[in-house]
Amino acid sequence: MELSYMPLREQICDVCHKMWQQGWVAANDGNVSAKLEDGTFLATPTGISKSFITPEKLVHIDRDCSILEAQEGYRPSSEMKMHLRCYAEREDVGAVLHAHPPVATGFAVANIPLDEYSMIETVLTLGSVPVTPYATPSTYEVPDAIAPYLQDHDALLLQNHGALTVGSDVVTAYYRMETLELFAKISMNAHLLGGAKEISRENIDRLISMRQGYGITGRHPGYKKYADEKD
Ligand code: 13P
């Protein structure tokens, strides 16, 4: 069944399996959550390989991370403070993904933002991807580090850690992680070949103004201008 037609619990599990199959997570790495219509959340449990996730293992929590329903022994991901801040900061966010895709995470570890406007697809969908300041996993340092960047970005690199994407739904957040990792690979290849050729400012503006026509949702660091013009 196509991912977007699956029930939500199955969508989350399918994304977890895809993350593991692609080598974006090792051991218990990574976490996924999604917002339900009533404002509560489904989240992956802490300490379990994303290859072994099944729908009944997901944890149902409220916005304070209190457990509403969970199988015995399963607790929400230790990174839920980070996920819940994404939902708190952005009403448009319906799903959050955290993984360690190796090339994008290479940039995060090297503290190099993916901020060259060099590839059309990425200019359209993500714009630049910043590296957010170092933060200790599972603590409030993480949400505090990412919050200022969430207003303009749907994809972030977490310094010395990994990547985070948000979207209106699970599929959108997942596609952003795919786009981020592919762009990181392309960017690295371009630099091995002597450097990327950046797109002209005029063409960047044209691409960004096309987002609405393509039905691209979310935030973009260069988008505000067009959103203001539309209002
Ligand atoms: P959890 O198992 O608690 O989700 O943590 C995994 C992880 O990637 C921490 O950054």
CSV table of C-alpha atoms and ligand atoms in Angstrom, one decimal:
chain,number,residue,atom,x,y,z
A,1,MET,CA,0.0,0.0,0.0
A,2,GLU,CA,1.2,3.5,-0.8
A,3,LEU,CA,2.6,5.1,2.4
A,4,SER,CA,0.2,8.1,2.4
A,5,TYR,CA,-2.9,5.7,2.4
A,6,MET,CA,-1.7,3.6,5.4
A,7,PRO,CA,-3.3,4.2,8.8
A,8,LEU,CA,-1.1,6.5,10.9
A,9,ARG,CA,0.5,3.9,13.2
A,10,GLU,CA,1.5,1.8,10.1
A,11,GLN,CA,2.9,4.9,8.4
A,12,ILE,CA,5.1,5.7,11.3
A,13,CYS,CA,6.4,2.1,11.4
A,14,ASP,CA,6.9,2.0,7.7
A,15,VAL,CA,9.0,5.2,7.9
A,16,CYS,CA,11.0,3.7,10.8
A,17,HIS,CA,11.7,0.6,8.7
A,18,LYS,CA,12.8,2.8,5.7
A,19,MET,CA,15.1,4.8,8.0
A,20,TRP,CA,16.8,1.6,9.2
A,21,GLN,CA,17.0,0.0,5.7
A,22,GLN,CA,18.7,3.1,4.4
A,23,GLY,CA,21.3,3.1,7.2
A,24,TRP,CA,20.1,6.3,8.7
A,25,VAL,CA,20.0,4.8,12.1
A,26,ALA,CA,22.0,2.1,14.0
A,27,ALA,CA,20.9,0.2,17.1
A,28,ASN,CA,18.3,2.3,18.9
A,29,ASP,CA,19.0,5.6,17.0
A,30,GLY,CA,16.3,7.8,15.7
A,31,ASN,CA,12.7,8.6,16.6
A,32,VAL,CA,9.4,9.6,14.9
A,33,SER,CA,6.2,11.2,16.2
A,34,ALA,CA,2.9,12.4,14.7
A,35,LYS,CA,0.2,14.7,15.9
A,36,LEU,CA,-3.4,13.3,16.2
A,37,GLU,CA,-6.5,15.3,15.5
A,38,ASP,CA,-7.2,15.8,19.2
A,39,GLY,CA,-3.8,17.4,19.8
A,40,THR,CA,-2.2,14.3,21.3
A,41,PHE,CA,0.7,12.4,19.8
A,42,LEU,CA,1.9,9.0,18.7
A,43,ALA,CA,5.6,8.5,19.3
A,44,THR,CA,8.2,5.7,18.9
A,45,PRO,CA,9.3,4.2,22.2
A,46,THR,CA,12.7,4.8,23.7
A,47,GLY,CA,15.5,2.2,23.3
A,48,ILE,CA,14.2,0.1,20.4
A,49,SER,CA,15.6,-0.5,17.0
A,50,LYS,CA,13.6,1.2,14.3
A,51,SER,CA,13.8,-2.1,12.4
A,52,PHE,CA,11.7,-3.9,15.0
A,53,ILE,CA,8.9,-1.3,15.5
A,54,THR,CA,5.4,-2.5,15.1
A,55,PRO,CA,2.2,-0.4,15.4
A,56,GLU,CA,1.2,-1.6,18.9
A,57,LYS,CA,4.6,-0.6,20.3
A,58,LEU,CA,4.0,3.1,19.6
A,59,VAL,CA,3.3,5.2,22.6
A,60,HIS,CA,0.3,7.6,22.9
A,61,ILE,CA,1.2,10.7,24.8
A,62,ASP,CA,-0.1,14.2,25.5
A,63,ARG,CA,1.6,17.5,25.0
A,64,ASP,CA,3.4,17.2,28.4
A,65,CYS,CA,4.7,13.8,27.4
A,66,SER,CA,2.4,12.0,29.9
A,67,ILE,CA,1.6,8.5,28.7
A,68,LEU,CA,-2.1,8.1,27.7
A,69,GLU,CA,-1.6,4.6,26.4
A,70,ALA,CA,1.4,2.3,26.0
A,71,GLN,CA,2.2,-1.4,26.1
A,72,GLU,CA,3.9,-2.5,29.4
A,73,GLY,CA,7.5,-1.6,29.4
A,74,TYR,CA,7.4,1.0,26.6
A,75,ARG,CA,8.1,4.6,27.3
A,76,PRO,CA,8.2,7.5,24.9
A,77,SER,CA,11.5,8.4,23.1
A,78,SER,CA,13.9,10.3,25.2
A,79,GLU,CA,13.9,13.0,22.5
A,80,MET,CA,10.3,13.8,22.9
A,81,LYS,CA,11.2,17.2,24.4
A,82,MET,CA,12.6,18.1,21.0
A,83,HIS,CA,9.6,16.7,19.1
A,84,LEU,CA,7.1,18.4,21.4
A,85,ARG,CA,8.9,21.8,21.0
A,86,CYS,CA,8.5,21.5,17.2
A,87,TYR,CA,4.7,21.1,17.6
A,88,ALA,CA,4.6,23.9,20.2
A,89,GLU,CA,6.5,26.3,18.0
A,90,ARG,CA,4.7,25.4,14.8
A,91,GLU,CA,0.9,24.8,14.5
A,92,ASP,CA,1.5,23.6,10.9
A,93,VAL,CA,3.7,20.7,12.0
A,94,GLY,CA,2.0,17.3,12.1
A,95,ALA,CA,5.0,15.0,12.2
A,96,VAL,CA,8.7,15.1,13.3
A,97,LEU,CA,11.6,12.8,12.3
A,98,HIS,CA,15.0,12.5,13.9
A,99,ALA,CA,17.7,10.3,12.3
A,100,HIS,CA,21.4,10.1,11.7
A,101,PRO,CA,21.6,9.8,7.9
A,102,PRO,CA,25.4,9.5,7.5
A,103,VAL,CA,26.2,12.1,4.9
A,104,ALA,CA,24.0,14.8,6.3
A,105,THR,CA,25.2,13.9,9.8
A,106,GLY,CA,28.8,14.2,8.4
A,107,PHE,CA,28.0,17.9,7.8
A,108,ALA,CA,26.5,18.2,11.3
A,109,VAL,CA,29.6,16.6,12.8
A,110,ALA,CA,31.9,18.8,10.8
A,111,ASN,CA,29.7,21.8,11.8
A,112,ILE,CA,29.2,22.7,8.1
A,113,PRO,CA,25.7,24.0,7.2
A,114,LEU,CA,24.1,22.9,3.9
A,115,ASP,CA,23.6,26.5,2.8
A,116,GLU,CA,24.6,26.5,-0.8
A,117,TYR,CA,21.8,27.2,-3.2
A,118,SER,CA,23.2,24.9,-5.8
A,119,MET,CA,20.5,22.3,-6.6
A,120,ILE,CA,17.1,23.2,-7.9
A,121,GLU,CA,15.1,20.6,-6.0
A,122,THR,CA,16.6,21.5,-2.7
A,123,VAL,CA,16.3,25.3,-3.3
A,124,LEU,CA,12.6,24.7,-3.9
A,125,THR,CA,11.9,22.4,-1.0
A,126,LEU,CA,14.3,23.1,1.8
A,127,GLY,CA,16.4,26.2,1.1
A,128,SER,CA,19.4,26.3,3.4
A,129,VAL,CA,19.8,23.8,6.2
A,130,PRO,CA,21.6,25.3,9.3
A,131,VAL,CA,23.6,23.5,12.0
A,132,THR,CA,21.9,24.2,15.4
A,133,PRO,CA,24.2,24.6,18.5
A,134,TYR,CA,25.5,21.6,20.4
A,135,ALA,CA,23.0,20.2,22.9
A,136,THR,CA,23.0,17.2,25.1
A,137,PRO,CA,20.4,14.6,23.9
A,138,SER,CA,17.2,14.1,25.9
A,139,THR,CA,17.7,17.4,27.8
A,140,TYR,CA,15.9,20.8,27.3
A,141,GLU,CA,19.1,22.0,25.7
A,142,VAL,CA,18.0,20.4,22.5
A,143,PRO,CA,14.6,22.1,22.1
A,144,ASP,CA,16.2,25.4,23.2
A,145,ALA,CA,18.9,25.0,20.6
A,146,ILE,CA,16.5,24.3,17.7
A,147,ALA,CA,13.6,26.6,18.6
A,148,PRO,CA,15.0,29.8,17.0
A,149,TYR,CA,15.6,27.9,13.7
A,150,LEU,CA,12.2,26.3,13.4
A,151,GLN,CA,10.5,29.5,12.4
A,152,ASP,CA,12.2,29.4,8.9
A,153,HIS,CA,13.3,25.9,8.5
A,154,ASP,CA,11.8,22.4,8.0
A,155,ALA,CA,15.1,20.6,8.1
A,156,LEU,CA,17.9,21.1,10.6
A,157,LEU,CA,21.3,19.6,11.3
A,158,LEU,CA,22.0,19.1,15.0
A,159,GLN,CA,25.6,19.7,15.8
A,160,ASN,CA,27.6,16.6,16.5
A,161,HIS,CA,24.4,14.6,16.5
A,162,GLY,CA,22.2,14.1,13.4
A,163,ALA,CA,19.2,15.6,11.5
A,164,LEU,CA,15.7,16.7,12.2
A,165,THR,CA,12.8,17.3,9.8
A,166,VAL,CA,9.3,18.4,10.3
A,167,GLY,CA,6.3,18.3,8.0
A,168,SER,CA,2.5,18.6,7.9
A,169,ASP,CA,2.3,14.8,8.0
A,170,VAL,CA,4.6,11.8,8.3
A,171,VAL,CA,5.2,11.3,4.6
A,172,THR,CA,6.1,15.0,4.1
A,173,ALA,CA,8.6,14.9,7.1
A,174,TYR,CA,10.0,11.7,5.8
A,175,TYR,CA,10.5,13.1,2.2
A,176,ARG,CA,12.3,16.1,3.7
A,177,MET,CA,14.8,13.7,5.4
A,178,GLU,CA,15.3,11.9,2.0
A,179,THR,CA,15.8,15.3,0.3
A,180,LEU,CA,18.2,16.4,3.0
A,181,GLU,CA,20.4,13.3,2.8
A,182,LEU,CA,20.4,13.2,-1.0
A,183,PHE,CA,21.4,16.9,-1.1
A,184,ALA,CA,24.2,16.2,1.4
A,185,LYS,CA,25.5,13.5,-0.9
A,186,ILE,CA,25.3,15.7,-4.0
A,187,SER,CA,26.9,18.6,-2.1
A,188,MET,CA,29.8,16.4,-1.0
A,189,ASN,CA,30.3,15.1,-4.5
A,190,ALA,CA,30.3,18.6,-6.0
A,191,HIS,CA,33.0,19.6,-3.5
A,192,LEU,CA,35.1,16.6,-4.4
A,193,LEU,CA,34.8,17.8,-8.0
A,194,GLY,CA,36.0,21.2,-7.1
A,195,GLY,CA,33.0,23.0,-5.7
A,196,ALA,CA,29.3,23.6,-6.4
A,197,LYS,CA,28.2,26.3,-8.8
A,198,GLU,CA,25.6,28.4,-7.0
A,199,ILE,CA,22.3,29.4,-8.7
A,200,SER,CA,21.9,33.1,-9.4
A,201,ARG,CA,19.9,35.2,-7.0
A,202,GLU,CA,17.3,35.9,-9.7
A,203,ASN,CA,16.8,32.2,-10.4
A,204,ILE,CA,16.7,31.4,-6.7
A,205,ASP,CA,13.9,33.9,-6.3
A,206,ARG,CA,12.0,32.4,-9.3
A,207,LEU,CA,12.3,28.9,-7.8
A,208,ILE,CA,11.1,30.0,-4.4
A,209,SER,CA,8.1,31.9,-5.9
A,210,MET,CA,7.1,28.5,-7.5
A,211,ARG,CA,6.6,26.7,-4.2
A,212,GLN,CA,3.0,27.5,-4.0
A,213,GLY,CA,2.3,26.3,-7.5
A,214,TYR,CA,3.9,22.9,-6.6
A,215,GLY,CA,1.8,22.7,-3.4
A,216,ILE,CA,4.9,22.7,-1.2
A,217,THR,CA,3.9,23.3,2.4
A,218,GLY,CA,6.0,24.4,5.4
A,219,ARG,CA,8.6,27.1,5.9
A,220,HIS,CA,11.5,28.2,3.8
A,221,PRO,CA,14.3,30.7,4.8
A,222,GLY,CA,13.7,32.7,1.6
A,223,TYR,CA,9.9,32.4,1.5
A,224,LYS,CA,8.7,35.1,3.8
A,225,LYS,CA,9.0,37.8,1.1
A,226,TYR,CA,6.5,35.9,-1.1
A,227,ALA,CA,4.2,35.0,1.7
A,228,ASP,CA,4.0,38.7,2.6
A,229,GLU,CA,3.4,39.7,-1.0
A,230,LYS,CA,0.5,37.2,-1.2
A,231,ASP,CA,-1.2,38.5,2.0
B,1,13P,P1,15.4,7.1,21.8
B,1,13P,O1,15.6,5.6,21.8
B,1,13P,O2,15.1,7.5,23.3
B,1,13P,O3,14.3,7.5,20.9
B,1,13P,O4,16.7,7.9,21.5
B,1,13P,C1,17.4,7.6,20.2
B,1,13P,C2,18.2,8.7,19.8
B,1,13P,O5,18.5,8.8,18.6
B,1,13P,C3,18.7,9.7,20.7
B,1,13P,O6,19.1,10.9,20.0
